[in-house]
């Protein structure tokens, strides 16, 4: 039951993160949905924090819940422009932080399929982790520039579509590379 609830919360957070900029683009900043969204997201992040073991992931979930609660209480939807940047920052911190640990996040995922990952596989997973750090930095930089330039329609298109296309291309390209080149 807990696993299913966790999956639902994570799925909702993913879909909402994807949809939020598009809702803003299509319905405008005055959309009633957007005034309730920070509270709903804060509740979901709080529930996620309650399901995490004590550690960095729980800290980030609590941090996100508090930030979103403050956004909702301040009724300042302009601060929601920073939500995708915060998410990318958290991902950058998690992936980048794992570069200073014994195993990177990508290596841990790879070891789920192959517990006896060879040394060249470990080096490869480290490079893939670095690639993802670059993707998160790119998303942060472009989103920040669009906010600073007050190009909010482009911000919505970038954070709601283009950033996810970039991530999909990186994920798909890495999978293809692994299947076609590495496994030969």
CSV table of C-alpha atoms in Angstrom, one decimal:
chain,number,residue,atom,x,y,z
A,1,UNK,CA,0.0,0.0,0.0
A,2,UNK,CA,2.8,2.4,1.0
A,3,UNK,CA,4.6,1.7,-2.3
A,4,UNK,CA,1.5,2.4,-4.4
A,5,UNK,CA,0.8,5.6,-2.5
A,6,UNK,CA,4.5,6.7,-3.1
A,7,UNK,CA,4.1,5.9,-6.8
A,8,UNK,CA,0.9,8.0,-7.0
A,9,UNK,CA,2.6,10.9,-5.2
A,10,UNK,CA,5.7,10.8,-7.4
A,11,UNK,CA,3.6,10.4,-10.6
A,12,UNK,CA,1.4,13.4,-9.6
A,13,UNK,CA,4.5,15.5,-8.8
A,14,UNK,CA,6.0,14.6,-12.2
A,15,UNK,CA,2.8,15.3,-14.2
A,16,UNK,CA,2.2,18.5,-12.3
A,17,UNK,CA,5.7,19.7,-12.8
A,18,UNK,CA,5.2,19.1,-16.5
A,19,UNK,CA,1.8,20.6,-16.7
A,20,UNK,CA,2.2,23.7,-14.5
A,21,UNK,CA,4.0,25.9,-17.1
A,22,UNK,CA,1.5,24.8,-19.8
A,23,UNK,CA,-1.5,25.6,-17.5
A,24,UNK,CA,0.1,29.0,-16.9
A,25,UNK,CA,0.6,29.5,-20.7
A,26,UNK,CA,-2.9,28.4,-21.7
A,27,UNK,CA,-5.0,29.8,-18.8
A,28,UNK,CA,-2.9,32.7,-17.8
A,29,UNK,CA,-1.5,33.7,-14.4
A,30,UNK,CA,-4.9,34.5,-13.0
A,31,UNK,CA,-6.1,30.9,-13.4
A,32,UNK,CA,-7.8,29.6,-10.2
A,33,UNK,CA,-6.0,26.3,-10.6
A,34,UNK,CA,-2.7,28.1,-10.1
A,35,UNK,CA,-3.7,29.7,-6.8
A,36,UNK,CA,-4.4,26.2,-5.3
A,37,UNK,CA,-1.5,24.5,-6.9
A,38,UNK,CA,1.3,25.5,-4.4
A,39,UNK,CA,-0.8,24.1,-1.5
A,40,UNK,CA,-1.5,20.9,-3.4
A,41,UNK,CA,2.2,20.5,-4.3
A,42,UNK,CA,3.3,21.3,-0.7
A,43,UNK,CA,0.9,18.6,0.5
A,44,UNK,CA,2.4,16.1,-1.9
A,45,UNK,CA,6.0,17.0,-1.1
A,46,UNK,CA,5.1,16.7,2.6
A,47,UNK,CA,3.6,13.3,2.1
A,48,UNK,CA,6.7,12.3,0.1
A,49,UNK,CA,8.9,13.5,3.0
A,50,UNK,CA,6.9,11.3,5.4
A,51,UNK,CA,7.6,8.2,3.3
A,52,UNK,CA,11.4,8.9,2.9
A,53,UNK,CA,14.0,7.5,5.2
A,54,UNK,CA,15.9,10.1,7.2
A,55,UNK,CA,18.5,11.6,4.9
A,56,UNK,CA,19.0,13.9,1.9
A,57,UNK,CA,15.8,12.9,0.0
A,58,UNK,CA,13.7,13.6,3.1
A,59,UNK,CA,15.4,17.0,3.6
A,60,UNK,CA,14.7,18.0,0.0
A,61,UNK,CA,11.1,16.9,0.2
A,62,UNK,CA,10.6,18.9,3.4
A,63,UNK,CA,12.4,21.9,1.8
A,64,UNK,CA,10.1,21.8,-1.2
A,65,UNK,CA,7.0,21.5,1.0
A,66,UNK,CA,8.0,24.5,3.0
A,67,UNK,CA,8.9,26.6,-0.1
A,68,UNK,CA,5.6,25.8,-1.8
A,69,UNK,CA,3.6,26.5,1.4
A,70,UNK,CA,5.3,29.9,1.6
A,71,UNK,CA,4.5,30.5,-2.1
A,72,UNK,CA,0.8,29.6,-1.5
A,73,UNK,CA,0.5,31.8,1.7
A,74,UNK,CA,2.2,34.8,0.1
A,75,UNK,CA,-0.2,34.5,-2.9
A,76,UNK,CA,2.8,35.4,-5.1
A,77,UNK,CA,2.5,33.3,-8.2
A,78,UNK,CA,5.5,35.0,-9.7
A,79,UNK,CA,7.6,32.9,-7.3
A,80,UNK,CA,6.2,29.7,-9.0
A,81,UNK,CA,8.4,30.6,-12.0
A,82,UNK,CA,11.3,29.3,-9.9
A,83,UNK,CA,9.7,25.9,-9.2
A,84,UNK,CA,11.3,24.2,-12.3
A,85,UNK,CA,14.6,25.8,-11.4
A,86,UNK,CA,14.4,24.5,-7.8
A,87,UNK,CA,13.5,21.0,-9.1
A,88,UNK,CA,16.5,21.0,-11.5
A,89,UNK,CA,18.7,22.4,-8.7
A,90,UNK,CA,17.7,19.5,-6.4
A,91,UNK,CA,18.4,17.0,-9.2
A,92,UNK,CA,21.8,18.7,-9.8
A,93,UNK,CA,22.6,18.5,-6.1
A,94,UNK,CA,21.6,14.8,-5.9
A,95,UNK,CA,23.4,13.8,-9.1
A,96,UNK,CA,26.4,16.1,-8.6
A,97,UNK,CA,26.7,15.1,-4.9
A,98,UNK,CA,26.8,11.5,-5.9
A,99,UNK,CA,30.0,12.2,-7.9
A,100,UNK,CA,31.8,12.5,-4.6
A,101,UNK,CA,30.4,9.2,-3.2
A,102,UNK,CA,31.6,5.7,-3.8
A,103,UNK,CA,28.7,5.1,-6.2
A,104,UNK,CA,27.0,7.7,-8.4
A,105,UNK,CA,23.2,7.6,-8.8
A,106,UNK,CA,23.6,6.2,-12.3
A,107,UNK,CA,25.9,3.5,-11.0
A,108,UNK,CA,23.4,2.5,-8.4
A,109,UNK,CA,20.7,2.2,-11.0
A,110,UNK,CA,23.0,0.2,-13.3
A,111,UNK,CA,23.8,-2.2,-10.4
A,112,UNK,CA,20.2,-3.1,-10.1
A,113,UNK,CA,20.6,-4.8,-13.5
A,114,UNK,CA,24.2,-5.9,-13.1
A,115,UNK,CA,25.4,-6.2,-9.5
A,116,UNK,CA,28.9,-7.1,-10.7
A,117,UNK,CA,29.4,-4.0,-12.8
A,118,UNK,CA,32.9,-4.0,-14.3
A,119,UNK,CA,35.3,-1.1,-13.8
A,120,UNK,CA,34.7,0.3,-17.3
A,121,UNK,CA,31.0,0.3,-16.5
A,122,UNK,CA,31.6,2.2,-13.4
A,123,UNK,CA,33.6,4.8,-15.4
A,124,UNK,CA,30.8,5.0,-17.9
A,125,UNK,CA,28.1,5.6,-15.3
A,126,UNK,CA,30.2,8.4,-13.8
A,127,UNK,CA,30.3,10.1,-17.2
A,128,UNK,CA,26.6,9.6,-17.7
A,129,UNK,CA,26.1,11.2,-14.2
A,130,UNK,CA,28.2,14.2,-15.3
A,131,UNK,CA,26.1,14.4,-18.5
A,132,UNK,CA,22.9,14.6,-16.5
A,133,UNK,CA,24.5,17.3,-14.3
A,134,UNK,CA,25.1,19.3,-17.5
A,135,UNK,CA,21.5,18.9,-18.5
A,136,UNK,CA,20.3,20.2,-15.2
A,137,UNK,CA,22.7,23.2,-15.3
A,138,UNK,CA,21.4,23.9,-18.9
A,139,UNK,CA,17.8,23.9,-17.7
A,140,UNK,CA,18.6,26.1,-14.8
A,141,UNK,CA,20.5,28.6,-16.9
A,142,UNK,CA,17.9,28.8,-19.7
A,143,UNK,CA,15.0,29.0,-17.3
A,144,UNK,CA,16.7,31.8,-15.3
A,145,UNK,CA,17.5,33.8,-18.4
A,146,UNK,CA,13.9,33.6,-19.6
A,147,UNK,CA,12.6,34.8,-16.2
A,148,UNK,CA,15.2,37.6,-16.1
A,149,UNK,CA,14.2,38.7,-19.6
A,150,UNK,CA,10.5,38.4,-18.7
A,151,UNK,CA,9.9,36.1,-21.6
A,152,UNK,CA,7.2,34.1,-19.7
A,153,UNK,CA,5.6,32.5,-22.7
A,154,UNK,CA,9.0,31.1,-23.7
A,155,UNK,CA,9.6,30.2,-20.1
A,156,UNK,CA,6.4,28.1,-20.1
A,157,UNK,CA,7.3,26.5,-23.5
A,158,UNK,CA,10.8,25.7,-22.4
A,159,UNK,CA,10.0,24.4,-18.9
A,160,UNK,CA,6.9,22.6,-19.9
A,161,UNK,CA,8.0,21.1,-23.2
A,162,UNK,CA,11.5,21.7,-24.4
A,163,UNK,CA,13.3,20.8,-21.2
A,164,UNK,CA,11.5,17.4,-21.1
A,165,UNK,CA,12.3,16.8,-24.8
A,166,UNK,CA,16.0,17.4,-24.0
A,167,UNK,CA,15.8,15.0,-21.1
A,168,UNK,CA,14.0,12.4,-23.3
A,169,UNK,CA,16.6,12.8,-26.0
A,170,UNK,CA,19.5,12.4,-23.5
A,171,UNK,CA,17.8,9.4,-21.9
A,172,UNK,CA,16.9,7.8,-25.2
A,173,UNK,CA,20.3,8.6,-26.7
A,174,UNK,CA,22.2,7.1,-23.8
A,175,UNK,CA,20.0,4.0,-23.9
A,176,UNK,CA,20.6,3.6,-27.7
A,177,UNK,CA,24.3,4.2,-27.2
A,178,UNK,CA,24.4,1.5,-24.5
A,179,UNK,CA,22.5,-1.0,-26.6
A,180,UNK,CA,24.4,-0.4,-29.9
A,181,UNK,CA,27.9,0.4,-28.8
A,182,UNK,CA,28.6,-0.8,-25.3
A,183,UNK,CA,26.9,-4.2,-25.4
A,184,UNK,CA,28.9,-5.3,-28.4
